[in-house]
């Protein structure tokens, strides 16, 4: 049997994080510069059902059954096998690698899940469509995130810009004019579950105030979609800034994020905001493509540990 491999991109959220957990829309786009990969090699000499997993970047070399029952990789593979009604697969080795930084809001967990689900289902001769891959990856997101909205697995599985609302069918939409985003990483890793929990605790104290902020974020997300769809890229910068003010009000921005956001503005970005859970992780800035390298240098000077320049198209 030939070796099979599959990959999945990283993602960023342009508009709507946190509000999306409360039923408002959000927009996320894939970032193809970094990827998770899953490669499968059949092991015809090994006993049927034996699955070996190697992920050198996280020092993992194990069989499936040696992993703890709630290990995300074990859950992912067992869910695919169950969905495909395969009880005893031919023996194989699964090798996982990823260039996506971990726990920084770029969707590394969802990308690994999607790559693994895609590779395993193809290897078994039963490739799944993007929606089923996304649904299965969501099951693993539940372990990482607690109460995930589902946006990460959706954008990563479809590998397209998505307009996402919890519980609604996914909507993709055309990008009239490509635009350039610079991603800056504060280097501060934290858990999505923790940040979502933090916002929830504040929402419980002031539900009316927080619902109003979520509505305002939802309205910016809708305006953002219109601007992207109609190629009004100049309108997007101020919208990113407005969304950032609302994220500050939710309490998820930090001095390190603000430093990077200010540096991006000073270097010529037309708008900037944190992206993802906040409390650390990444910020994004919108800029003319020719200014992107300068903004990237300014972000490093302001403390970024990594930058990625990406085109949304
Ligand atoms: O994992 P991150 O950093 O991209 O954050 C996910 C976005 C949230 O809206 C904060 C949570 C969610 O599940 O949508």
Short mmCIF file of C-alpha atoms and ligand atoms in Angstrom, two decimals:
data_model
loop_
_atom_site.label_atom_id
_atom_site.label_comp_id
_atom_site.label_asym_id
_atom_site.label_seq_id
_atom_site.Cartn_x
_atom_site.Cartn_y
_atom_site.Cartn_z
CA UNK A 1 0.00 0.00 0.00
CA UNK A 2 1.51 3.41 -0.91
CA UNK A 3 2.27 5.96 1.81
CA UNK A 4 -0.49 8.51 2.32
CA UNK A 5 -0.03 12.02 3.61
CA UNK A 6 -2.32 14.94 4.36
CA UNK A 7 -1.78 18.43 5.65
CA UNK A 8 -3.84 21.22 7.18
CA UNK A 9 -3.11 24.94 7.52
CA UNK A 10 -3.01 27.22 10.54
CA UNK A 11 -5.69 29.86 10.99
CA UNK A 12 -6.27 33.36 12.30
CA UNK A 13 -9.48 35.00 13.40
CA UNK A 14 -9.98 38.35 11.66
CA UNK A 15 -13.11 39.40 13.55
CA UNK A 16 -15.38 38.07 16.25
CA UNK A 17 -13.36 35.93 18.71
CA UNK A 18 -15.05 35.35 22.07
CA UNK A 19 -18.34 36.86 20.80
CA UNK A 20 -18.56 33.75 18.58
CA UNK A 21 -18.85 31.61 21.73
CA UNK A 22 -22.07 33.59 22.47
CA UNK A 23 -23.71 32.99 19.11
CA UNK A 24 -22.35 35.98 17.20
CA UNK A 25 -20.58 35.58 13.86
CA UNK A 26 -16.81 35.48 13.39
CA UNK A 27 -14.53 35.48 10.37
CA UNK A 28 -11.48 33.24 10.21
CA UNK A 29 -9.01 32.63 7.40
CA UNK A 30 -6.42 29.92 6.77
CA UNK A 31 -2.70 30.67 7.05
CA UNK A 32 -0.89 28.43 4.58
CA UNK A 33 2.68 29.41 5.47
CA UNK A 34 2.65 26.97 8.36
CA UNK A 35 1.09 23.50 8.35
CA UNK A 36 0.45 20.31 10.25
CA UNK A 37 1.21 17.09 8.37
CA UNK A 38 0.20 13.48 8.93
CA UNK A 39 1.87 10.70 6.95
CA UNK A 40 0.82 7.06 7.05
CA UNK A 41 2.89 4.04 6.13
CA UNK A 42 1.32 0.59 6.00
CA UNK A 43 3.07 -2.03 8.15
CA UNK A 44 2.15 -5.27 6.36
CA UNK A 45 4.34 -7.36 8.67
CA UNK A 46 2.72 -6.08 11.88
CA UNK A 47 -0.38 -7.59 13.47
CA UNK A 48 -3.71 -6.23 12.20
CA UNK A 49 -5.01 -3.34 14.33
CA UNK A 50 -1.57 -2.18 15.56
CA UNK A 51 -1.25 1.57 15.10
CA UNK A 52 2.09 3.24 15.86
CA UNK A 53 2.24 6.99 16.35
CA UNK A 54 5.38 9.08 16.04
CA UNK A 55 5.40 12.81 16.72
CA UNK A 56 9.08 13.68 17.29
CA UNK A 57 8.39 17.37 17.98
CA UNK A 58 6.50 16.44 21.13
CA UNK A 59 8.75 13.42 21.89
CA UNK A 60 5.93 10.99 21.25
CA UNK A 61 6.54 7.43 20.03
CA UNK A 62 3.85 5.04 21.12
CA UNK A 63 1.22 2.62 20.00
CA UNK A 64 -2.34 3.87 20.02
CA UNK A 65 -3.37 1.62 22.87
CA UNK A 66 -0.45 2.72 25.06
CA UNK A 67 -1.69 6.32 24.97
CA UNK A 68 -4.02 7.49 27.77
CA UNK A 69 -7.67 7.03 26.79
CA UNK A 70 -8.27 10.80 26.71
CA UNK A 71 -5.11 11.65 24.76
CA UNK A 72 -6.21 13.93 21.89
CA UNK A 73 -4.48 11.78 19.24
CA UNK A 74 -6.02 8.59 20.58
CA UNK A 75 -9.47 10.18 20.75
CA UNK A 76 -9.07 11.52 17.19
CA UNK A 77 -8.01 8.20 15.67
CA UNK A 78 -10.60 6.16 17.58
CA UNK A 79 -13.32 8.60 16.51
CA UNK A 80 -12.33 8.26 12.83
CA UNK A 81 -12.29 4.48 13.05
CA UNK A 82 -15.70 4.50 14.73
CA UNK A 83 -17.13 6.95 12.17
CA UNK A 84 -15.87 4.72 9.35
CA UNK A 85 -17.07 1.58 11.16
CA UNK A 86 -13.59 0.07 10.96
CA UNK A 87 -12.92 -2.19 13.95
CA UNK A 88 -9.62 -3.77 12.95
CA UNK A 89 -7.62 -1.61 10.53
CA UNK A 90 -4.52 -2.90 8.74
CA UNK A 91 -1.43 -2.08 10.82
CA UNK A 92 0.12 1.31 10.11
CA UNK A 93 2.52 3.93 11.41
CA UNK A 94 1.29 7.52 11.62
CA UNK A 95 3.94 10.25 11.62
CA UNK A 96 2.87 13.73 12.68
CA UNK A 97 4.83 16.92 12.25
CA UNK A 98 3.87 20.56 12.39
CA UNK A 99 5.39 23.96 11.77
CA UNK A 100 2.46 25.67 13.51
CA UNK A 101 3.46 27.20 16.86
CA UNK A 102 1.66 25.45 19.73
CA UNK A 103 -0.96 27.11 21.96
CA UNK A 104 -0.59 30.54 20.39
CA UNK A 105 -4.02 30.87 18.76
CA UNK A 106 -3.03 29.63 15.31
CA UNK A 107 -5.18 26.52 15.55
CA UNK A 108 -2.34 24.01 15.85
CA UNK A 109 -4.51 21.45 17.65
CA UNK A 110 -7.29 21.63 15.05
CA UNK A 111 -4.75 21.41 12.21
CA UNK A 112 -3.17 18.25 13.64
CA UNK A 113 -6.62 16.69 14.11
CA UNK A 114 -7.71 17.56 10.57
CA UNK A 115 -4.48 16.26 9.00
CA UNK A 116 -4.74 13.01 10.99
CA UNK A 117 -8.43 12.46 10.18
CA UNK A 118 -7.82 13.16 6.50
CA UNK A 119 -4.80 10.84 6.32
CA UNK A 120 -6.38 7.97 8.27
CA UNK A 121 -9.66 8.06 6.32
CA UNK A 122 -7.79 8.15 2.99
CA UNK A 123 -5.48 5.33 4.07
CA UNK A 124 -8.53 3.20 4.87
CA UNK A 125 -9.94 3.92 1.41
CA UNK A 126 -12.88 5.90 2.83
CA UNK A 127 -11.94 9.59 2.44
CA UNK A 128 -14.26 11.91 4.34
CA UNK A 129 -15.60 15.23 3.09
CA UNK A 130 -14.56 18.52 4.71
CA UNK A 131 -17.70 18.83 6.85
CA UNK A 132 -17.30 15.35 8.35
CA UNK A 133 -13.61 16.00 8.93
CA UNK A 134 -14.50 19.26 10.66
CA UNK A 135 -17.16 17.57 12.81
CA UNK A 136 -14.72 14.87 13.92
CA UNK A 137 -11.99 17.44 14.64
CA UNK A 138 -14.54 19.31 16.78
CA UNK A 139 -14.80 16.24 19.02
CA UNK A 140 -11.08 16.58 19.73
CA UNK A 141 -11.37 20.36 20.18
CA UNK A 142 -13.71 19.58 23.08
CA UNK A 143 -10.71 18.10 24.90
CA UNK A 144 -8.40 21.04 24.22
CA UNK A 145 -10.90 23.85 24.68
CA UNK A 146 -13.76 22.84 26.93
CA UNK A 147 -16.47 24.83 25.14
CA UNK A 148 -15.11 25.53 21.65
CA UNK A 149 -17.29 27.45 19.21
CA UNK A 150 -16.11 25.19 16.37
CA UNK A 151 -14.51 27.95 14.32
CA UNK A 152 -10.98 26.49 14.41
CA UNK A 153 -11.86 23.03 13.09
CA UNK A 154 -14.15 24.60 10.46
CA UNK A 155 -11.66 27.01 8.87
CA UNK A 156 -8.82 24.50 9.07
CA UNK A 157 -10.85 21.64 7.53
CA UNK A 158 -12.29 23.76 4.71
CA UNK A 159 -9.01 25.66 4.13
CA UNK A 160 -11.01 28.71 3.01
CA UNK A 161 -12.04 32.01 4.59
CA UNK A 162 -15.19 31.31 6.61
CA UNK A 163 -18.01 33.31 8.12
CA UNK A 164 -18.91 31.22 11.10
CA UNK A 165 -21.84 31.08 13.50
CA UNK A 166 -22.19 28.31 16.03
CA UNK A 167 -24.77 25.73 15.01
CA UNK A 168 -25.25 27.20 11.51
CA UNK A 169 -23.99 25.69 8.25
CA UNK A 170 -20.59 27.07 7.32
CA UNK A 171 -20.55 30.01 4.91
CA UNK A 172 -17.57 30.70 2.69
CA UNK A 173 -17.37 33.96 0.79
CA UNK A 174 -15.31 35.46 -2.03
CA UNK A 175 -12.34 37.71 -1.31
CA UNK A 176 -12.70 40.48 -3.88
CA UNK A 177 -9.13 41.76 -3.43
CA UNK A 178 -6.37 39.82 -1.66
CA UNK A 179 -4.93 41.63 1.34
CA UNK A 180 -1.86 41.30 3.53
CA UNK A 181 -1.87 40.48 7.23
CA UNK A 182 1.17 40.43 9.51
CA UNK A 183 0.84 38.09 12.48
CA UNK A 184 2.89 38.89 15.58
CA UNK A 185 3.31 36.39 18.39
CA UNK A 186 3.81 37.66 21.96
CA UNK A 187 5.35 34.29 22.84
CA UNK A 188 2.98 34.03 25.81
CA UNK A 189 1.21 30.66 25.65
CA UNK A 190 -2.02 30.11 27.51
CA UNK A 191 -5.07 27.94 27.27
CA UNK A 192 -8.15 28.81 25.27
CA UNK A 193 -10.34 27.16 27.91
CA UNK A 194 -8.85 29.48 30.54
CA UNK A 195 -9.49 32.66 28.51
CA UNK A 196 -13.00 31.56 27.52
CA UNK A 197 -13.65 30.80 31.20
CA UNK A 198 -12.33 34.22 32.21
CA UNK A 199 -14.72 35.98 29.80
CA UNK A 200 -17.57 33.78 31.00
CA UNK A 201 -16.93 34.75 34.63
CA UNK A 202 -17.01 38.46 33.70
CA UNK A 203 -20.15 37.93 31.58
CA UNK A 204 -21.86 36.34 34.60
CA UNK A 205 -21.11 39.46 36.65
CA UNK A 206 -22.37 41.85 33.94
CA UNK A 207 -24.49 39.93 31.40
CA UNK A 208 -26.18 43.03 29.94
CA UNK A 209 -22.91 44.91 29.44
CA UNK A 210 -21.18 41.90 27.90
CA UNK A 211 -24.10 41.04 25.60
CA UNK A 212 -23.93 44.62 24.31
CA UNK A 213 -20.21 44.24 23.59
CA UNK A 214 -20.83 40.91 21.83
CA UNK A 215 -23.53 42.59 19.69
CA UNK A 216 -21.10 45.36 18.75
CA UNK A 217 -18.42 42.80 17.84
CA UNK A 218 -21.00 40.87 15.76
CA UNK A 219 -21.92 44.03 13.91
CA UNK A 220 -18.24 44.78 13.10
CA UNK A 221 -17.83 41.21 11.86
CA UNK A 222 -20.76 41.70 9.47
CA UNK A 223 -19.35 45.01 8.23
CA UNK A 224 -15.96 43.31 7.83
CA UNK A 225 -17.48 40.61 5.68
CA UNK A 226 -19.15 43.20 3.43
CA UNK A 227 -15.88 45.13 3.08
CA UNK A 228 -13.91 41.97 2.21
CA UNK A 229 -16.55 40.76 -0.23
CA UNK A 230 -16.69 44.09 -2.03
CA UNK A 231 -12.94 44.72 -2.04
CA UNK A 232 -13.12 47.74 0.30
CA UNK A 233 -9.86 46.83 1.99
CA UNK A 234 -9.24 50.41 3.19
CA UNK A 235 -12.33 50.11 5.40
CA UNK A 236 -10.96 47.05 7.17
CA UNK A 237 -8.21 48.79 9.18
CA UNK A 238 -10.55 50.95 11.31
CA UNK A 239 -12.81 47.91 11.82
CA UNK A 240 -9.89 45.89 13.23
CA UNK A 241 -9.14 48.81 15.58
CA UNK A 242 -12.76 49.01 16.73
CA UNK A 243 -12.86 45.27 17.35
CA UNK A 244 -9.67 45.62 19.44
CA UNK A 245 -11.28 48.30 21.65
CA UNK A 246 -14.15 45.89 22.35
CA UNK A 247 -11.71 43.06 23.09
CA UNK A 248 -10.00 45.37 25.59
CA UNK A 249 -13.40 45.87 27.22
CA UNK A 250 -13.80 42.08 27.48
CA UNK A 251 -10.50 42.10 29.37
CA UNK A 252 -8.55 39.79 27.05
CA UNK A 253 -5.88 42.20 25.80
CA UNK A 254 -2.55 42.49 27.65
CA UNK A 255 0.32 45.01 27.77
CA UNK A 256 2.42 42.72 25.53
CA UNK A 257 -0.36 42.59 22.92
CA UNK A 258 -0.89 46.35 23.16
CA UNK A 259 2.83 46.94 22.65
CA UNK A 260 2.78 44.94 19.41
CA UNK A 261 -0.46 46.56 18.24
CA UNK A 262 0.96 50.05 18.86
CA UNK A 263 4.22 49.15 17.13
CA UNK A 264 2.30 47.93 14.08
CA UNK A 265 0.33 51.18 13.93
CA UNK A 266 3.46 53.27 14.24
CA UNK A 267 5.11 51.29 11.46
CA UNK A 268 2.22 52.04 9.11
CA UNK A 269 -0.40 49.33 9.64
CA UNK A 270 -3.89 50.56 8.83
CA UNK A 271 -5.43 48.53 11.67
CA UNK A 272 -4.47 45.94 14.27
CA UNK A 273 -6.01 43.75 16.94
CA UNK A 274 -5.35 40.66 18.98
CA UNK A 275 -6.41 37.46 17.26
CA UNK A 276 -7.77 34.39 19.03
CA UNK A 277 -8.15 33.95 22.75
CA UNK A 278 -5.94 36.86 23.85
CA UNK A 279 -4.19 36.99 27.21
CA UNK A 280 -1.05 36.44 25.10
CA UNK A 281 -0.82 34.62 21.79
CA UNK A 282 -1.05 36.57 18.58
CA UNK A 283 -2.00 39.93 17.20
CA UNK A 284 -2.66 40.73 13.55
CA UNK A 285 -2.06 43.89 11.54
CA UNK A 286 -3.36 44.92 8.13
CA UNK A 287 -0.92 46.65 5.79
CA UNK A 288 0.07 47.32 2.22
CA UNK A 289 2.17 44.39 1.04
CA UNK A 290 5.26 46.59 0.52
CA UNK A 291 5.12 47.77 4.16
CA UNK A 292 4.79 44.27 5.61
CA UNK A 293 8.56 43.55 6.09
CA UNK A 294 9.01 46.89 7.90
CA UNK A 295 6.03 46.18 10.16
CA UNK A 296 7.39 42.71 10.83
CA UNK A 297 10.74 44.23 11.94
CA UNK A 298 8.88 46.73 14.15
CA UNK A 299 7.00 43.86 15.78
CA UNK A 300 10.25 42.02 16.54
CA UNK A 301 11.69 45.24 18.00
CA UNK A 302 8.58 45.52 20.21
CA UNK A 303 9.06 42.01 21.59
CA UNK A 304 7.42 39.61 19.12
CA UNK A 305 9.00 36.15 19.18
CA UNK A 306 7.75 35.35 15.67
CA UNK A 307 6.00 37.05 12.81
CA UNK A 308 4.28 35.61 9.76
CA UNK A 309 3.32 37.64 6.72
CA UNK A 310 0.33 36.11 4.99
CA UNK A 311 -1.97 36.98 2.11
CA UNK A 312 -5.68 36.49 2.53
CA UNK A 313 -7.02 35.37 -0.84
O1 LIG B 1 -7.79 29.14 20.00
P1 LIG B 1 -7.85 30.59 19.68
O2 LIG B 1 -6.84 31.41 20.39
O3 LIG B 1 -7.94 30.88 18.21
O4 LIG B 1 -9.23 31.14 20.29
C1 LIG B 1 -10.41 30.64 19.80
C2 LIG B 1 -11.41 31.73 19.67
C3 LIG B 1 -12.38 31.88 20.81
O5 LIG B 1 -13.47 32.61 20.28
C4 LIG B 1 -11.74 32.67 21.96
C5 LIG B 1 -12.87 30.55 21.36
C6 LIG B 1 -13.74 29.75 20.41
O6 LIG B 1 -13.92 28.55 20.67
O7 LIG B 1 -14.27 30.30 19.42
#
